[in-house]
Amino acid sequence: EIRTPINAILGMNEMILREEKDPMIRGYAGNIQSSGNSLLAIVNDVLDISKIESGKLEIVPVEYEINSLISDCCNMVAGRARAKELELRVECSEDVPLKLFGDETHIRQVIVNLLTNAVKYTEKGSVRLSVGGAYDGELFRLRTSVSDTGIGISEENLSQLFDQFQRFDLHRNRNIEGTGLGLAIVKRLCMLMSGTVTAESVR
């Protein structure tokens, strides 16, 4: 009920962007689209964390193809990386099976959140996604890591990185959009899927 009217607004505004020729009106519509997408991202984060905390979020394992998953994740952040002239690198180990079994939707959400965060806080250089893992008996445990050439996080703040509503170095990052929930959601999702998440930084 919260998302539906926002999606309707964005959909109608998309039609204006497609059909309108007046540059001034297109400029207004572009601002609506940008602000609407930011609002939708905030609403999604709040709804996700609420669902997790209330115990309503279900983990649904399915068979999925890792190549397709990684391609989707990179495509979702490629535009933002390109706009900042960042190089988006992907490294996938040959040891990773083509098909895996897990909650594809939430694995994708974890990786996209990490990539989006990396692009958001990196002004120049690159963002790299590495995919690997190892067998634990008959199970293959997937391991992904995201690294960037961004500003980094001080050692005293690392322990709070995955807490809700945490934003560090507010003076330097005052123009960065977000709720401070993205990494908290990543941590909760990893825990629900019997995984872990850690962070390292050098400034």
PDB file of C-alpha atoms in Angstrom:
ATOM      1  CA  GLU A   1       0.000   0.000   0.000  1.00  0.00           C
ATOM      2  CA  ILE A   2       2.967   2.335   0.515  1.00  0.00           C
ATOM      3  CA  ARG A   3       4.935   1.303  -2.554  1.00  0.00           C
ATOM      4  CA  THR A   4       2.042   1.131  -5.036  1.00  0.00           C
ATOM      5  CA  PRO A   5       1.279   4.883  -5.279  1.00  0.00           C
ATOM      6  CA  ILE A   6       4.986   5.707  -5.549  1.00  0.00           C
ATOM      7  CA  ASN A   7       5.362   3.232  -8.412  1.00  0.00           C
ATOM      8  CA  ALA A   8       2.278   4.733 -10.082  1.00  0.00           C
ATOM      9  CA  ILE A   9       3.796   8.235  -9.855  1.00  0.00           C
ATOM     10  CA  LEU A  10       7.104   7.029 -11.273  1.00  0.00           C
ATOM     11  CA  GLY A  11       5.295   5.175 -14.065  1.00  0.00           C
ATOM     12  CA  MET A  12       3.262   8.201 -15.137  1.00  0.00           C
ATOM     13  CA  ASN A  13       6.335  10.411 -14.896  1.00  0.00           C
ATOM     14  CA  GLU A  14       8.219   7.969 -17.131  1.00  0.00           C
ATOM     15  CA  MET A  15       5.554   8.538 -19.789  1.00  0.00           C
ATOM     16  CA  ILE A  16       6.147  12.310 -19.537  1.00  0.00           C
ATOM     17  CA  LEU A  17       9.890  11.747 -20.014  1.00  0.00           C
ATOM     18  CA  ARG A  18       9.240   9.595 -23.083  1.00  0.00           C
ATOM     19  CA  GLU A  19       6.689  11.841 -24.780  1.00  0.00           C
ATOM     20  CA  GLU A  20       7.471  15.423 -23.696  1.00  0.00           C
ATOM     21  CA  LYS A  21       9.752  17.526 -25.948  1.00  0.00           C
ATOM     22  CA  ASP A  22       9.854  20.755 -23.919  1.00  0.00           C
ATOM     23  CA  PRO A  23      13.278  20.808 -22.171  1.00  0.00           C
ATOM     24  CA  MET A  24      11.962  22.710 -19.153  1.00  0.00           C
ATOM     25  CA  ILE A  25       9.162  20.210 -18.506  1.00  0.00           C
ATOM     26  CA  ARG A  26      11.592  17.327 -19.081  1.00  0.00           C
ATOM     27  CA  GLY A  27      13.855  18.910 -16.472  1.00  0.00           C
ATOM     28  CA  TYR A  28      11.010  19.038 -13.955  1.00  0.00           C
ATOM     29  CA  ALA A  29      10.100  15.418 -14.768  1.00  0.00           C
ATOM     30  CA  GLY A  30      13.716  14.364 -14.349  1.00  0.00           C
ATOM     31  CA  ASN A  31      13.760  15.877 -10.863  1.00  0.00           C
ATOM     32  CA  ILE A  32      10.541  14.032 -10.023  1.00  0.00           C
ATOM     33  CA  GLN A  33      12.066  10.759 -11.235  1.00  0.00           C
ATOM     34  CA  SER A  34      15.251  11.227  -9.211  1.00  0.00           C
ATOM     35  CA  SER A  35      13.413  12.218  -6.029  1.00  0.00           C
ATOM     36  CA  GLY A  36      10.822   9.474  -6.516  1.00  0.00           C
ATOM     37  CA  ASN A  37      13.486   6.790  -6.876  1.00  0.00           C
ATOM     38  CA  SER A  38      15.218   8.082  -3.721  1.00  0.00           C
ATOM     39  CA  LEU A  39      11.912   7.982  -1.834  1.00  0.00           C
ATOM     40  CA  LEU A  40      11.189   4.452  -3.062  1.00  0.00           C
ATOM     41  CA  ALA A  41      14.646   3.286  -1.929  1.00  0.00           C
ATOM     42  CA  ILE A  42      14.035   4.729   1.555  1.00  0.00           C
ATOM     43  CA  VAL A  43      10.581   3.112   1.779  1.00  0.00           C
ATOM     44  CA  ASN A  44      12.012  -0.244   0.662  1.00  0.00           C
ATOM     45  CA  ASP A  45      14.734  -0.099   3.330  1.00  0.00           C
ATOM     46  CA  VAL A  46      12.248   0.767   6.088  1.00  0.00           C
ATOM     47  CA  LEU A  47       9.817  -1.960   5.008  1.00  0.00           C
ATOM     48  CA  ASP A  48      12.615  -4.533   4.750  1.00  0.00           C
ATOM     49  CA  ILE A  49      14.027  -3.857   8.219  1.00  0.00           C
ATOM     50  CA  SER A  50      10.494  -3.838   9.687  1.00  0.00           C
ATOM     51  CA  LYS A  51       9.715  -7.200   8.089  1.00  0.00           C
ATOM     52  CA  ILE A  52      12.987  -8.682   9.349  1.00  0.00           C
ATOM     53  CA  GLU A  53      12.499  -7.399  12.914  1.00  0.00           C
ATOM     54  CA  SER A  54       8.918  -8.683  13.055  1.00  0.00           C
ATOM     55  CA  GLY A  55      10.037 -12.146  11.926  1.00  0.00           C
ATOM     56  CA  LYS A  56       7.859 -11.966   8.799  1.00  0.00           C
ATOM     57  CA  LEU A  57      10.657 -12.306   6.253  1.00  0.00           C
ATOM     58  CA  GLU A  58      10.879 -15.819   4.790  1.00  0.00           C
ATOM     59  CA  ILE A  59      13.980 -17.433   3.336  1.00  0.00           C
ATOM     60  CA  VAL A  60      13.015 -19.402   0.213  1.00  0.00           C
ATOM     61  CA  PRO A  61      15.883 -21.487  -1.244  1.00  0.00           C
ATOM     62  CA  VAL A  62      15.757 -22.244  -4.969  1.00  0.00           C
ATOM     63  CA  GLU A  63      18.216 -23.445  -7.594  1.00  0.00           C
ATOM     64  CA  TYR A  64      19.797 -20.504  -9.403  1.00  0.00           C
ATOM     65  CA  GLU A  65      22.635 -19.751 -11.818  1.00  0.00           C
ATOM     66  CA  ILE A  66      25.449 -17.750 -10.279  1.00  0.00           C
ATOM     67  CA  ASN A  67      26.451 -16.122 -13.592  1.00  0.00           C
ATOM     68  CA  SER A  68      22.956 -14.727 -14.089  1.00  0.00           C
ATOM     69  CA  LEU A  69      22.817 -13.500 -10.489  1.00  0.00           C
ATOM     70  CA  ILE A  70      26.165 -11.684 -10.698  1.00  0.00           C
ATOM     71  CA  SER A  71      25.248 -10.163 -14.066  1.00  0.00           C
ATOM     72  CA  ASP A  72      21.973  -8.829 -12.630  1.00  0.00           C
ATOM     73  CA  CYS A  73      23.759  -7.316  -9.619  1.00  0.00           C
ATOM     74  CA  CYS A  74      26.345  -5.532 -11.746  1.00  0.00           C
ATOM     75  CA  ASN A  75      23.754  -4.251 -14.214  1.00  0.00           C
ATOM     76  CA  MET A  76      21.790  -2.689 -11.341  1.00  0.00           C
ATOM     77  CA  VAL A  77      24.735  -0.506 -10.254  1.00  0.00           C
ATOM     78  CA  ALA A  78      26.541  -0.066 -13.586  1.00  0.00           C
ATOM     79  CA  GLY A  79      24.738   3.181 -14.413  1.00  0.00           C
ATOM     80  CA  ARG A  80      25.705   4.807 -11.109  1.00  0.00           C
ATOM     81  CA  ALA A  81      29.309   3.659 -11.471  1.00  0.00           C
ATOM     82  CA  ARG A  82      29.471   4.951 -15.045  1.00  0.00           C
ATOM     83  CA  ALA A  83      28.050   8.336 -13.994  1.00  0.00           C
ATOM     84  CA  LYS A  84      30.947   8.707 -11.522  1.00  0.00           C
ATOM     85  CA  GLU A  85      33.472   7.315 -14.052  1.00  0.00           C
ATOM     86  CA  LEU A  86      34.262   4.378 -11.769  1.00  0.00           C
ATOM     87  CA  GLU A  87      35.596   1.089 -13.082  1.00  0.00           C
ATOM     88  CA  LEU A  88      33.359  -1.835 -12.088  1.00  0.00           C
ATOM     89  CA  ARG A  89      35.387  -5.047 -11.891  1.00  0.00           C
ATOM     90  CA  VAL A  90      34.133  -8.608 -11.432  1.00  0.00           C
ATOM     91  CA  GLU A  91      36.261 -11.617 -10.484  1.00  0.00           C
ATOM     92  CA  CYS A  92      34.612 -15.045 -10.273  1.00  0.00           C
ATOM     93  CA  SER A  93      36.565 -18.131  -9.247  1.00  0.00           C
ATOM     94  CA  GLU A  94      36.422 -21.138 -11.562  1.00  0.00           C
ATOM     95  CA  ASP A  95      35.707 -23.272  -8.477  1.00  0.00           C
ATOM     96  CA  VAL A  96      32.193 -21.831  -8.080  1.00  0.00           C
ATOM     97  CA  PRO A  97      29.561 -24.243  -9.462  1.00  0.00           C
ATOM     98  CA  LEU A  98      27.389 -22.876 -12.259  1.00  0.00           C
ATOM     99  CA  LYS A  99      24.216 -23.711 -10.328  1.00  0.00           C
ATOM    100  CA  LEU A 100      23.715 -23.168  -6.597  1.00  0.00           C
ATOM    101  CA  PHE A 101      20.860 -23.622  -4.124  1.00  0.00           C
ATOM    102  CA  GLY A 102      19.843 -20.721  -1.919  1.00  0.00           C
ATOM    103  CA  ASP A 103      17.564 -17.707  -1.565  1.00  0.00           C
ATOM    104  CA  GLU A 104      18.442 -16.014  -4.856  1.00  0.00           C
ATOM    105  CA  THR A 105      16.343 -12.906  -4.175  1.00  0.00           C
ATOM    106  CA  HIS A 106      17.978 -12.076  -0.863  1.00  0.00           C
ATOM    107  CA  ILE A 107      21.487 -13.032  -1.993  1.00  0.00           C
ATOM    108  CA  ARG A 108      21.008 -10.572  -4.853  1.00  0.00           C
ATOM    109  CA  GLN A 109      19.776  -7.930  -2.383  1.00  0.00           C
ATOM    110  CA  VAL A 110      22.866  -8.381  -0.199  1.00  0.00           C
ATOM    111  CA  ILE A 111      25.286  -8.046  -3.113  1.00  0.00           C
ATOM    112  CA  VAL A 112      23.462  -5.074  -4.655  1.00  0.00           C
ATOM    113  CA  ASN A 113      23.380  -3.270  -1.298  1.00  0.00           C
ATOM    114  CA  LEU A 114      27.130  -3.771  -0.871  1.00  0.00           C
ATOM    115  CA  LEU A 115      27.894  -2.647  -4.431  1.00  0.00           C
ATOM    116  CA  THR A 116      25.592   0.379  -4.147  1.00  0.00           C
ATOM    117  CA  ASN A 117      27.247   1.385  -0.893  1.00  0.00           C
ATOM    118  CA  ALA A 118      30.704   1.043  -2.429  1.00  0.00           C
ATOM    119  CA  VAL A 119      29.778   3.183  -5.448  1.00  0.00           C
ATOM    120  CA  LYS A 120      28.102   5.761  -3.197  1.00  0.00           C
ATOM    121  CA  TYR A 121      31.241   6.359  -1.110  1.00  0.00           C
ATOM    122  CA  THR A 122      33.812   6.125  -3.923  1.00  0.00           C
ATOM    123  CA  GLU A 123      34.620   9.283  -5.868  1.00  0.00           C
ATOM    124  CA  LYS A 124      37.351   7.934  -8.135  1.00  0.00           C
ATOM    125  CA  GLY A 125      39.012   4.642  -8.961  1.00  0.00           C
ATOM    126  CA  SER A 126      37.146   1.347  -8.944  1.00  0.00           C
ATOM    127  CA  VAL A 127      34.706  -1.005  -7.254  1.00  0.00           C
ATOM    128  CA  ARG A 128      35.439  -4.725  -7.380  1.00  0.00           C
ATOM    129  CA  LEU A 129      33.145  -7.699  -6.783  1.00  0.00           C
ATOM    130  CA  SER A 130      34.912 -11.007  -6.057  1.00  0.00           C
ATOM    131  CA  VAL A 131      32.979 -14.291  -6.020  1.00  0.00           C
ATOM    132  CA  GLY A 132      34.319 -17.545  -4.635  1.00  0.00           C
ATOM    133  CA  GLY A 133      33.660 -20.107  -1.952  1.00  0.00           C
ATOM    134  CA  ALA A 134      34.490 -23.607  -0.769  1.00  0.00           C
ATOM    135  CA  TYR A 135      32.855 -26.963  -0.191  1.00  0.00           C
ATOM    136  CA  ASP A 136      31.764 -27.895   3.322  1.00  0.00           C
ATOM    137  CA  GLY A 137      31.027 -31.584   2.895  1.00  0.00           C
ATOM    138  CA  GLU A 138      28.423 -31.757   0.132  1.00  0.00           C
ATOM    139  CA  LEU A 139      27.457 -28.097   0.599  1.00  0.00           C
ATOM    140  CA  PHE A 140      29.129 -25.276  -1.281  1.00  0.00           C
ATOM    141  CA  ARG A 141      29.358 -22.110   0.795  1.00  0.00           C
ATOM    142  CA  LEU A 142      29.321 -19.028  -1.420  1.00  0.00           C
ATOM    143  CA  ARG A 143      31.635 -16.154  -0.503  1.00  0.00           C
ATOM    144  CA  THR A 144      31.400 -12.720  -2.063  1.00  0.00           C
ATOM    145  CA  SER A 145      33.416  -9.622  -1.279  1.00  0.00           C
ATOM    146  CA  VAL A 146      33.150  -6.023  -2.423  1.00  0.00           C
ATOM    147  CA  SER A 147      36.150  -3.699  -2.292  1.00  0.00           C
ATOM    148  CA  ASP A 148      36.533  -0.097  -3.413  1.00  0.00           C
ATOM    149  CA  THR A 149      38.984   2.790  -3.566  1.00  0.00           C
ATOM    150  CA  GLY A 150      36.733   5.070  -1.491  1.00  0.00           C
ATOM    151  CA  ILE A 151      37.506   7.184   1.558  1.00  0.00           C
ATOM    152  CA  GLY A 152      37.528   4.295   4.033  1.00  0.00           C
ATOM    153  CA  ILE A 153      36.258   4.034   7.601  1.00  0.00           C
ATOM    154  CA  SER A 154      38.199   4.699  10.778  1.00  0.00           C
ATOM    155  CA  GLU A 155      38.989   1.691  12.963  1.00  0.00           C
ATOM    156  CA  GLU A 156      36.829   2.920  15.864  1.00  0.00           C
ATOM    157  CA  ASN A 157      33.764   3.081  13.591  1.00  0.00           C
ATOM    158  CA  LEU A 158      34.122  -0.356  11.992  1.00  0.00           C
ATOM    159  CA  SER A 159      32.406  -2.144  14.893  1.00  0.00           C
ATOM    160  CA  GLN A 160      29.268  -0.011  14.356  1.00  0.00           C
ATOM    161  CA  LEU A 161      29.228  -0.252  10.562  1.00  0.00           C
ATOM    162  CA  PHE A 162      26.346  -2.740  10.409  1.00  0.00           C
ATOM    163  CA  ASP A 163      24.201  -1.028  13.059  1.00  0.00           C
ATOM    164  CA  GLN A 164      20.954   0.681  12.073  1.00  0.00           C
ATOM    165  CA  PHE A 165      20.941   4.386  11.164  1.00  0.00           C
ATOM    166  CA  GLN A 166      24.729   4.700  11.418  1.00  0.00           C
ATOM    167  CA  ARG A 167      26.365   7.399   9.283  1.00  0.00           C
ATOM    168  CA  PHE A 168      30.035   8.279   9.790  1.00  0.00           C
ATOM    169  CA  ASP A 169      32.048  11.383   8.937  1.00  0.00           C
ATOM    170  CA  LEU A 170      28.864  13.420   8.432  1.00  0.00           C
ATOM    171  CA  HIS A 171      30.718  16.582   7.375  1.00  0.00           C
ATOM    172  CA  ARG A 172      32.458  14.847   4.489  1.00  0.00           C
ATOM    173  CA  ASN A 173      29.420  12.700   3.580  1.00  0.00           C
ATOM    174  CA  ARG A 174      26.698  15.329   4.022  1.00  0.00           C
ATOM    175  CA  ASN A 175      25.616  15.029   0.376  1.00  0.00           C
ATOM    176  CA  ILE A 176      25.359  11.221   0.457  1.00  0.00           C
ATOM    177  CA  GLU A 177      21.758   9.996   0.280  1.00  0.00           C
ATOM    178  CA  GLY A 178      20.484   7.062   2.321  1.00  0.00           C
ATOM    179  CA  THR A 179      18.737   5.897   5.464  1.00  0.00           C
ATOM    180  CA  GLY A 180      21.665   4.224   7.209  1.00  0.00           C
ATOM    181  CA  LEU A 181      19.758   0.924   6.955  1.00  0.00           C
ATOM    182  CA  GLY A 182      21.399  -0.716   3.928  1.00  0.00           C
ATOM    183  CA  LEU A 183      24.262  -2.446   5.744  1.00  0.00           C
ATOM    184  CA  ALA A 184      22.034  -3.316   8.718  1.00  0.00           C
ATOM    185  CA  ILE A 185      19.743  -5.124   6.272  1.00  0.00           C
ATOM    186  CA  VAL A 186      22.760  -6.905   4.751  1.00  0.00           C
ATOM    187  CA  LYS A 187      23.807  -8.175   8.188  1.00  0.00           C
ATOM    188  CA  ARG A 188      20.295  -9.387   9.096  1.00  0.00           C
ATOM    189  CA  LEU A 189      19.829 -11.148   5.755  1.00  0.00           C
ATOM    190  CA  CYS A 190      23.202 -12.883   6.037  1.00  0.00           C
ATOM    191  CA  MET A 191      22.293 -14.113   9.523  1.00  0.00           C
ATOM    192  CA  LEU A 192      18.915 -15.409   8.292  1.00  0.00           C
ATOM    193  CA  MET A 193      20.720 -17.341   5.536  1.00  0.00           C
ATOM    194  CA  SER A 194      23.229 -18.828   8.044  1.00  0.00           C
ATOM    195  CA  GLY A 195      25.979 -16.538   6.800  1.00  0.00           C
ATOM    196  CA  THR A 196      28.184 -13.784   8.180  1.00  0.00           C
ATOM    197  CA  VAL A 197      29.398 -10.384   7.019  1.00  0.00           C
ATOM    198  CA  THR A 198      32.571  -8.524   8.017  1.00  0.00           C
ATOM    199  CA  ALA A 199      34.365  -5.371   6.949  1.00  0.00           C
ATOM    200  CA  GLU A 200      37.961  -4.178   6.726  1.00  0.00           C
ATOM    201  CA  SER A 201      39.196  -0.686   5.917  1.00  0.00           C
ATOM    202  CA  VAL A 202      42.390   1.281   5.378  1.00  0.00           C
ATOM    203  CA  ARG A 203      42.428   5.092   5.428  1.00  0.00           C
TER     204      ARG A 203
END
